Coordinates of C-alpha atoms and ligand atoms in Angstrom, one line a residue:
M28 CA -25.6 36.3 -12.2
P29 CA -22.9 35.1 -10.0
T30 CA -21.9 31.4 -10.0
E31 CA -21.8 30.7 -6.4
T32 CA -22.3 27.0 -6.7
N33 CA -20.5 24.4 -8.2
E34 CA -22.9 23.3 -10.6
P35 CA -21.9 20.7 -13.4
N36 CA -21.1 22.9 -16.1
K37 CA -18.8 25.1 -14.1
L38 CA -16.1 22.6 -14.4
D39 CA -16.3 22.9 -18.3
K40 CA -16.1 26.4 -18.4
L41 CA -13.0 26.6 -16.0
I42 CA -11.3 23.9 -18.3
T43 CA -12.3 26.0 -21.5
L44 CA -11.0 29.3 -19.7
C45 CA -7.7 27.6 -18.5
K46 CA -7.1 26.2 -21.9
Q47 CA -7.8 29.8 -23.6
R48 CA -5.7 31.5 -21.0
G49 CA -2.3 29.6 -20.6
I50 CA -3.2 28.2 -17.0
I51 CA -3.9 24.3 -17.9
Y52 CA -3.3 22.5 -21.1
P53 CA -4.3 18.9 -22.3
G54 CA -0.6 17.0 -22.4
S55 CA 0.9 16.0 -25.6
E56 CA -1.9 17.6 -27.8
I57 CA -0.2 17.9 -31.0
Y58 CA 0.4 13.9 -31.1
G59 CA -3.5 13.3 -30.2
G60 CA -2.8 13.9 -26.5
L61 CA -2.0 11.2 -23.4
A62 CA -5.2 10.5 -21.5
N63 CA -5.6 12.3 -18.2
S64 CA -2.2 14.0 -18.6
W65 CA -1.9 17.9 -18.1
H66 CA 0.6 20.5 -18.8
F67 CA 0.8 23.4 -16.6
G68 CA 0.9 26.6 -19.1
P69 CA 2.8 29.7 -18.1
Y70 CA 0.3 31.2 -15.6
G71 CA -0.6 27.5 -14.4
A72 CA 3.0 27.0 -13.7
V73 CA 3.1 30.3 -11.6
L74 CA -0.2 29.5 -9.8
K75 CA 1.3 26.1 -8.8
N76 CA 4.4 27.5 -7.6
N77 CA 2.6 30.3 -5.6
I78 CA 0.6 27.7 -3.8
R79 CA 4.1 25.7 -3.0
Q80 CA 5.5 28.6 -1.4
A81 CA 2.2 29.3 0.3
W82 CA 1.9 26.0 1.8
L83 CA 5.8 25.8 2.8
K84 CA 5.1 29.1 4.3
H85 CA 1.9 27.7 6.4
F86 CA 3.1 24.4 7.3
V87 CA 7.0 25.0 7.7
F88 CA 8.5 28.4 7.6
S89 CA 5.9 29.7 10.2
R90 CA 6.6 27.0 12.7
S91 CA 9.8 26.0 14.6
D92 CA 8.8 22.3 14.8
V93 CA 8.9 21.2 11.0
V94 CA 11.7 20.8 8.7
L95 CA 12.1 20.0 4.9
L96 CA 13.0 17.3 3.1
E97 CA 13.8 16.2 -0.7
S98 CA 14.3 12.6 -1.0
A99 CA 14.5 10.6 -4.2
V100 CA 11.6 9.4 -6.6
I101 CA 13.4 5.9 -7.0
M102 CA 14.5 4.4 -3.7
N103 CA 15.5 1.1 -2.7
P104 CA 12.4 -1.2 -3.5
K105 CA 13.0 -3.0 0.0
I106 CA 11.3 0.3 1.3
W107 CA 8.3 -0.3 -0.4
E108 CA 8.5 -4.1 0.9
A109 CA 8.8 -2.7 4.5
S110 CA 6.1 -0.3 4.2
G111 CA 3.6 -2.7 2.7
H112 CA 3.0 -1.1 -0.7
L113 CA 4.2 -4.1 -2.7
Q114 CA 1.4 -6.1 -0.9
N115 CA -1.2 -3.5 -0.1
F116 CA -1.0 -0.6 -2.4
T117 CA -3.6 -2.1 -4.3
D118 CA -7.2 -1.1 -5.7
P119 CA -9.8 -3.4 -6.8
L120 CA -10.1 -3.7 -10.6
V121 CA -13.0 -5.2 -12.5
D122 CA -13.5 -5.7 -16.6
C123 CA -16.6 -5.2 -18.2
K124 CA -17.1 -8.7 -20.4
R125 CA -18.7 -7.0 -23.1
C126 CA -16.9 -3.6 -23.9
Q127 CA -13.7 -4.2 -22.1
K128 CA -13.8 -1.3 -20.0
R129 CA -12.0 -1.3 -16.9
F130 CA -13.3 0.2 -13.5
R131 CA -12.4 0.5 -10.0
A132 CA -14.9 -1.9 -7.5
D133 CA -15.0 0.4 -5.0
H134 CA -15.9 3.4 -6.9
L135 CA -18.8 1.4 -8.8
L136 CA -20.1 0.6 -5.2
E137 CA -19.9 4.0 -4.0
A138 CA -22.0 5.3 -7.3
K139 CA -24.6 2.5 -6.5
S140 CA -24.5 3.8 -2.9
L141 CA -26.0 6.7 -3.9
E142 CA -28.7 5.4 -5.9
P143 CA -32.3 5.9 -4.4
G144 CA -33.5 3.1 -2.3
Y145 CA -29.7 2.0 -1.2
S146 CA -29.3 1.3 2.3
R147 CA -26.2 0.7 4.3
E148 CA -28.4 -1.9 6.2
K149 CA -29.2 -3.9 3.3
P150 CA -25.5 -3.4 1.3
V151 CA -25.6 -4.0 -2.4
D152 CA -25.2 -7.7 -3.5
W153 CA -21.9 -7.3 -6.1
S154 CA -23.6 -9.7 -8.7
E155 CA -26.3 -7.0 -9.3
I156 CA -23.7 -4.5 -10.6
R157 CA -23.4 -4.1 -14.2
C158 CA -21.0 -2.0 -16.4
P159 CA -22.0 1.7 -16.1
E160 CA -21.0 2.1 -20.0
C161 CA -22.7 -0.6 -21.6
G162 CA -24.7 -2.5 -19.0
G163 CA -22.4 -5.7 -19.8
E164 CA -21.4 -8.4 -17.2
L165 CA -18.4 -7.5 -15.0
T166 CA -15.3 -10.0 -14.1
E167 CA -14.4 -10.9 -10.8
V168 CA -12.8 -8.5 -8.3
R169 CA -9.0 -8.6 -8.8
Q170 CA -6.3 -6.4 -6.8
F171 CA -4.1 -4.1 -9.0
N172 CA -1.0 -2.8 -7.7
L173 CA -1.0 1.3 -8.5
M174 CA 3.1 1.5 -8.4
F175 CA 4.6 2.1 -11.5
K176 CA 7.7 -0.3 -12.1
T177 CA 10.9 0.4 -13.9
H178 CA 14.4 -1.0 -14.1
I179 CA 17.7 0.7 -13.0
G180 CA 20.7 0.2 -15.6
P181 CA 20.9 -1.1 -19.0
V182 CA 19.3 -4.6 -18.2
E183 CA 15.9 -5.5 -17.4
E184 CA 16.1 -8.3 -15.1
A185 CA 14.5 -9.7 -11.8
G186 CA 17.0 -8.0 -9.5
S187 CA 17.1 -4.3 -11.5
E188 CA 13.3 -3.7 -10.5
A189 CA 12.5 -0.6 -8.8
Y190 CA 9.6 1.8 -8.5
L191 CA 8.6 5.4 -8.7
R192 CA 7.6 6.7 -5.6
P193 CA 3.7 6.4 -4.5
E194 CA 3.9 8.6 -2.0
H195 CA 6.6 10.6 0.1
A196 CA 6.2 8.9 3.5
G197 CA 8.9 6.4 2.7
G198 CA 11.8 9.0 2.3
M199 CA 10.7 10.9 5.4
F200 CA 10.6 7.6 7.6
T201 CA 14.0 6.2 6.3
D202 CA 15.6 9.8 7.3
F203 CA 14.0 10.1 10.6
K204 CA 17.1 8.9 12.3
I205 CA 19.6 11.0 10.4
I206 CA 17.5 14.0 10.5
Q207 CA 16.8 13.7 14.5
Q208 CA 20.4 13.3 15.3
T209 CA 22.0 15.7 12.5
L210 CA 19.6 18.3 13.4
R211 CA 19.4 17.5 17.3
R212 CA 15.4 17.6 17.2
R213 CA 13.4 16.7 20.3
L214 CA 10.1 15.3 19.8
P215 CA 7.5 16.6 18.6
F216 CA 8.6 17.9 15.1
G217 CA 7.9 17.0 11.7
I218 CA 9.3 16.5 8.2
A219 CA 7.5 17.8 5.1
Q220 CA 7.9 17.3 1.7
I221 CA 6.4 18.5 -1.5
G222 CA 7.2 16.7 -4.9
K223 CA 5.9 14.4 -7.8
I224 CA 4.4 11.0 -6.9
F225 CA 3.5 8.4 -9.3
R226 CA 0.3 6.0 -9.3
N227 CA -0.9 4.0 -11.9
E228 CA -4.5 5.0 -11.2
I229 CA -7.4 2.3 -12.9
T230 CA -9.7 5.0 -13.8
P231 CA -8.0 8.5 -13.7
G232 CA -10.2 11.5 -14.7
N233 CA -12.5 14.7 -13.9
W234 CA -9.5 16.8 -15.1
I235 CA -6.7 17.5 -12.9
F236 CA -8.6 15.6 -9.8
R237 CA -7.3 12.3 -10.7
T238 CA -4.1 11.6 -12.7
R239 CA -1.3 9.3 -12.7
E240 CA 1.8 11.6 -12.0
F241 CA 0.8 14.3 -9.4
E242 CA 2.5 16.6 -6.5
I243 CA 1.9 15.9 -2.8
M244 CA 2.4 18.4 0.2
E245 CA 2.7 16.2 3.1
L246 CA 4.4 16.1 6.3
E247 CA 4.9 13.5 8.8
Y248 CA 4.7 14.9 12.4
F249 CA 6.7 12.2 15.0
V250 CA 5.2 12.5 18.6
E251 CA 5.4 10.4 22.0
P252 CA 3.3 7.3 21.7
D253 CA 0.4 8.9 24.0
A254 CA 0.6 12.6 22.3
W255 CA -1.1 11.6 18.6
Q256 CA -4.7 13.1 19.7
P257 CA -3.7 16.3 20.3
A258 CA -1.3 16.5 17.1
F259 CA -4.1 15.2 15.1
T260 CA -6.1 18.0 16.3
M261 CA -4.0 20.9 15.8
W262 CA -2.9 19.4 12.2
L263 CA -6.9 19.1 11.4
E264 CA -7.0 22.9 12.4
A265 CA -4.2 23.9 10.4
M266 CA -5.4 22.4 7.1
K267 CA -8.8 24.2 8.0
T268 CA -6.8 27.7 8.1
W269 CA -5.0 26.8 5.1
L270 CA -8.2 26.0 3.0
K271 CA -9.5 29.3 4.2
S272 CA -6.3 31.0 3.0
L273 CA -7.2 29.8 -0.5
G274 CA -10.4 31.2 -0.5
V275 CA -12.2 27.7 0.0
K276 CA -15.5 28.1 1.9
E277 CA -16.3 25.7 4.7
S278 CA -19.7 25.3 3.6
E279 CA -18.0 23.0 0.3
L280 CA -16.1 20.6 2.9
V281 CA -17.3 17.8 4.6
F282 CA -15.0 15.9 7.2
H283 CA -15.5 12.4 7.0
E284 CA -14.4 10.2 9.6
I285 CA -12.9 7.2 7.8
E286 CA -14.6 3.5 9.8
D287 CA -12.8 0.7 10.9
G288 CA -12.1 -1.8 7.9
E289 CA -12.0 1.2 5.1
R290 CA -8.7 2.8 6.3
A291 CA -5.6 2.2 4.8
H292 CA -3.5 -0.8 6.3
Y293 CA -1.2 1.5 8.3
S294 CA -3.7 3.8 9.8
K295 CA -5.6 3.7 13.2
R296 CA -7.5 6.6 12.8
T297 CA -8.3 8.9 9.5
I298 CA -10.2 11.8 8.4
D299 CA -10.8 12.4 4.8
I300 CA -11.5 16.4 4.0
E301 CA -13.8 15.7 1.5
Y302 CA -15.1 18.7 -1.3
N303 CA -18.0 19.2 -3.0
Y304 CA -16.7 19.3 -6.5
P305 CA -19.4 19.9 -9.6
F306 CA -18.7 16.1 -10.2
G307 CA -19.9 15.1 -6.7
Q308 CA -18.4 14.9 -3.2
K309 CA -14.8 13.2 -3.0
E310 CA -11.6 13.4 -1.0
L311 CA -9.7 16.7 -1.2
Y312 CA -7.1 15.9 1.6
G313 CA -6.5 13.0 4.0
L314 CA -5.1 13.1 7.6
A315 CA -4.1 10.1 9.4
Y316 CA -2.7 8.5 12.5
R317 CA -0.1 6.2 11.1
T318 CA 0.9 4.8 14.7
D319 CA 4.5 3.5 14.8
Y320 CA 3.6 1.1 12.1
D321 CA 6.3 2.5 9.5
L322 CA 9.4 3.2 11.7
S323 CA 8.7 -0.3 13.2
Q324 CA 8.4 -1.9 9.7
H325 CA 11.4 0.0 8.4
A326 CA 13.4 -1.3 11.4
K327 CA 12.7 -4.7 11.0
Y328 CA 13.4 -4.7 7.3
S329 CA 16.6 -2.9 7.4
G330 CA 18.0 -4.3 10.6
Q331 CA 18.7 -0.7 12.0
D332 CA 17.4 0.9 15.4
L333 CA 15.2 3.9 14.4
S334 CA 14.1 4.3 17.9
Y335 CA 14.3 7.6 20.0
T336 CA 15.8 8.3 23.4
D337 CA 14.4 11.3 25.2
P338 CA 17.3 13.6 26.3
I339 CA 15.3 14.6 29.5
S340 CA 13.7 11.5 30.4
G341 CA 16.0 9.0 29.2
Q342 CA 13.0 6.9 27.7
T343 CA 13.6 4.9 24.7
F344 CA 10.6 4.1 22.5
M345 CA 9.4 4.2 18.9
P346 CA 7.7 7.5 17.7
H347 CA 4.3 7.6 16.6
V348 CA 2.8 9.6 13.6
V349 CA 0.5 11.7 12.5
E350 CA 0.4 12.6 8.8
P351 CA -1.3 15.8 7.0
S352 CA -1.3 15.0 3.1
M353 CA -2.2 17.3 0.7
G354 CA -2.4 16.5 -3.0
L355 CA -1.2 20.1 -4.9
E356 CA -3.6 19.6 -8.1
R357 CA -6.4 19.1 -6.1
T358 CA -5.5 22.2 -4.2
M359 CA -5.3 23.9 -7.6
L360 CA -8.5 22.8 -8.5
V361 CA -10.2 23.9 -5.3
T362 CA -8.5 27.1 -5.7
L363 CA -9.6 27.7 -8.9
L364 CA -13.1 26.4 -8.5
S365 CA -13.7 28.9 -5.4
A366 CA -11.9 31.8 -7.5
Y367 CA -14.3 31.4 -10.6
H368 CA -17.0 33.9 -11.0
E369 CA -19.2 35.1 -13.6
E370 CA -20.6 38.4 -12.7
A371 CA -22.5 41.4 -14.7
A372 CA -20.5 44.2 -15.4
P373 CA -21.2 47.6 -17.0
T374 CA -20.2 47.8 -20.6
A375 CA -19.0 51.2 -22.1
K376 CA -22.8 52.3 -23.2
A377 CA -24.9 53.6 -20.0
G378 CA -27.2 51.3 -18.5
E379 CA -25.8 47.9 -20.3
T380 CA -24.3 45.2 -18.6
E381 CA -21.9 42.0 -20.0
T382 CA -21.0 39.1 -18.1
R383 CA -17.3 39.2 -17.2
I384 CA -15.4 36.0 -15.9
V385 CA -13.2 37.0 -13.1
L386 CA -10.8 34.6 -11.0
K387 CA -11.1 36.0 -7.7
L388 CA -7.8 34.4 -6.7
P389 CA -6.3 35.3 -3.2
L390 CA -3.8 38.2 -3.8
H391 CA -0.7 35.9 -2.8
L392 CA -1.4 33.4 -5.1
A393 CA -2.4 35.7 -8.5
P394 CA 0.0 34.7 -11.4
V395 CA 0.4 37.9 -12.5
Q396 CA 0.5 40.6 -9.6
V397 CA 0.1 43.9 -11.8
A398 CA -0.7 44.6 -15.1
V399 CA 0.6 48.0 -16.6
L400 CA -1.5 49.0 -19.9
P401 CA -1.0 52.1 -21.9
L402 CA -4.4 53.4 -23.0
S403 CA -3.4 53.2 -26.6
K404 CA -0.2 52.1 -28.5
N405 CA 1.0 55.5 -29.0
E406 CA 4.7 56.0 -28.2
Q407 CA 4.0 59.3 -25.7
L408 CA 2.4 56.5 -23.4
S409 CA 4.1 53.2 -24.5
A410 CA 7.4 54.5 -23.2
P411 CA 6.7 55.5 -19.6
A412 CA 4.3 52.9 -19.8
Q413 CA 7.2 50.3 -20.1
Q414 CA 9.4 52.7 -18.0
L415 CA 6.8 52.0 -15.2
A416 CA 6.6 48.3 -15.6
D417 CA 10.6 48.1 -15.4
S418 CA 10.6 49.8 -12.1
L419 CA 7.9 47.4 -10.8
R420 CA 9.5 44.3 -11.9
P421 CA 12.0 43.7 -9.2
Q422 CA 9.1 43.5 -6.4
F423 CA 6.2 42.3 -8.5
V424 CA 5.3 39.8 -11.2
V425 CA 4.2 42.5 -14.0
E426 CA 2.6 42.1 -17.3
Y427 CA 2.9 44.8 -20.0
D428 CA 0.0 44.8 -22.6
E429 CA -0.9 47.4 -25.3
T430 CA -2.6 45.4 -27.9
Q431 CA -6.4 45.4 -28.0
S432 CA -9.0 47.5 -26.4
I433 CA -8.7 48.8 -22.9
G434 CA -11.9 46.9 -21.9
R435 CA -10.7 43.7 -23.3
R436 CA -7.3 43.7 -21.9
Y437 CA -9.1 44.5 -18.6
R438 CA -11.1 41.3 -19.3
R439 CA -8.1 39.2 -20.2
Q440 CA -6.4 40.2 -16.8
D441 CA -9.9 39.1 -14.9
E442 CA -9.7 36.0 -16.5
I443 CA -6.2 35.2 -15.1
G444 CA -7.0 36.7 -11.8
T445 CA -4.7 39.8 -12.0
P446 CA -5.6 41.7 -8.7
F447 CA -4.2 45.1 -10.0
C448 CA -4.5 47.0 -13.6
I449 CA -2.5 50.3 -14.1
T450 CA -3.5 52.5 -16.7
I451 CA -1.5 55.4 -18.2
D452 CA -3.3 58.0 -20.2
F453 CA -2.6 61.6 -21.9
D454 CA -3.4 62.8 -18.6
T455 CA -0.5 61.1 -16.7
L456 CA 1.9 63.1 -19.1
Q457 CA 0.8 66.0 -17.5
D458 CA -0.2 65.2 -13.8
K459 CA 2.4 62.5 -13.4
A460 CA -0.8 60.0 -12.2
V461 CA -2.2 56.8 -13.1
T462 CA -5.3 55.1 -12.9
V463 CA -5.5 51.9 -10.6
R464 CA -8.3 49.3 -11.2
E465 CA -8.9 46.7 -8.6
R466 CA -10.2 43.5 -10.1
D467 CA -13.2 42.5 -7.4
S468 CA -14.5 45.9 -7.3
M469 CA -13.6 47.1 -10.5
K470 CA -13.1 50.4 -8.4
Q471 CA -10.5 52.7 -10.4
E472 CA -8.4 55.1 -8.1
R473 CA -6.1 57.7 -9.4
I474 CA -2.2 57.3 -7.6
A475 CA 0.9 59.6 -8.1
L476 CA 3.4 57.9 -10.4
D477 CA 5.9 57.9 -7.2
Q478 CA 3.4 56.4 -5.2
V479 CA 2.8 53.4 -7.0
I480 CA 5.0 51.0 -5.8
S481 CA 4.5 52.3 -2.0
Y482 CA 0.6 51.4 -2.9
L483 CA 1.3 48.2 -4.5
S484 CA 3.8 47.2 -1.4
T485 CA 0.8 48.0 1.2
K486 CA -1.7 45.8 -1.0
F487 CA 0.4 42.8 -1.1
K488 CA 2.2 43.4 2.3
V489 CA 6.0 43.5 0.7
N490 CA 8.4 45.2 2.8
Ligands
ATP29 P1 -8.2 8.8 -3.6 O1 -9.2 7.8 -2.5 O2 -8.9 10.1 -4.2 O3 -7.6 7.9 -4.5 P2 -6.1 8.0 -1.8 O4 -6.8 8.3 -0.3 O5 -5.6 7.2 -2.7 O6 -7.1 9.1 -2.6 P3 -3.8 9.4 -0.5 O7 -2.9 8.1 -0.7 O8 -4.6 9.9 0.9 O9 -5.3 9.5 -1.4 O10 -3.2 10.8 -0.9 C1 -2.9 12.0 -0.6 C2 -3.8 13.1 -1.2 O11 -3.1 13.4 -2.8 C3 -5.1 13.1 -1.3 O12 -5.7 13.5 -0.4 C4 -5.4 13.8 -2.5 O13 -5.4 15.3 -2.4 C5 -3.8 13.5 -3.3 N1 -4.1 12.4 -4.7 C6 -4.3 11.2 -4.3 N2 -4.4 10.6 -5.4 C7 -4.4 11.3 -6.8 C8 -4.5 11.6 -8.0 N3 -4.7 10.5 -8.7 N4 -4.3 12.2 -8.7 C9 -4.1 13.7 -7.8 N5 -4.2 13.9 -6.6 C10 -4.2 12.9 -5.9

């Protein structure tokens, strides 16, 4: 009974699994929780880190034209004035006059457009839209700024106001010139960044899909003004191959060209990569052509010259920018949804099967790479098994587990996506060999103890 489609209850099953298996917990739970905040448990934290490392390899270290930056979370507030975030980084908000619930007006319109009988030619009359919770009348639409405001220093006064960054771009644009000059970079080149950002979302939800603090993996790629189109195509391809490397099927993706009037204020072309989540088709990633809007704005507001002079042609101009932007938590969500499988597996009794849940994560993302499992707690087995686990630890992420039946331990490892389980049994003491079980096929093979490291190295391609 494989679950290949994103049926609605697949998400509930995944949330339950992730809580039980130390991947993702509800945040602040012992105090009753904090709505839509999540903690990444021991395996989730490693999975997230493996995704970061894979992203850096794919988008930064395997290329010669991208460098990494880590800018501050709290920056000079003028940055947000120059970038337009103070004025424009808003979402349309409506309140229900009856139940007082708040909604994003564009989401209500979007939901309406999915109703049968909706036609693009005859758009909805806003007054027809009622509260989706209680059917009450809604207030007028107001614009709500998503930036979290804070104060620098001990006194909360007007001059001390600052903002938690709502995106990385600001830091990458303000540092463009110093990076270009100190690293002696010629166009085209990119500046990449991974880190936390903060948005006071009106309606967070759908687990880790929309939260108020999250990480973005993003890069600004600086090009000559007429060279943005090939760069746009190149990054779209890079995003496609990246998603493939996570195990995400192309058939689950929709490439949505955002129309004029619907794009962010800085963008001349945007493609949203959308995914068919169990709760509907929604944005996964964005790719935007930001023109020279940001550099020009920061030059104007800072009074600094941010233009670029090509060392060969001698031409001076403001670079244009293509920006691929990828949320880390949404990446984790689609990776987990793609990896989650339920299938019939044989039990110890001949002819009987039971459902096994398995996370078929790509090998390089699995939080535990190999589990060492002595067949029983017997000292004769646990001593060599501990020894094997210790010998593997310098190269692999290893888990040692000797409690419960071997069947239950396999199932536990399947549920966190461990690609290989090594069992040590009484035969091992005689033949100096172990059984290696592969997660997806459940095939078992006997490997000599002194060959285990090279066997695993080949599988994980460790040199
Ligand atoms: P949405 O339309 O879903 O609000 P957006 O267009 O505002 O997203 P961007 O500003 O393009 O999103 O952000 C870049 C990426 O960050 C998105 O493609 C997505 O992967 C991720 N992202 C955006 N908002 C959130 C959020 N609230 N929680 C988690 N990830 C997010």
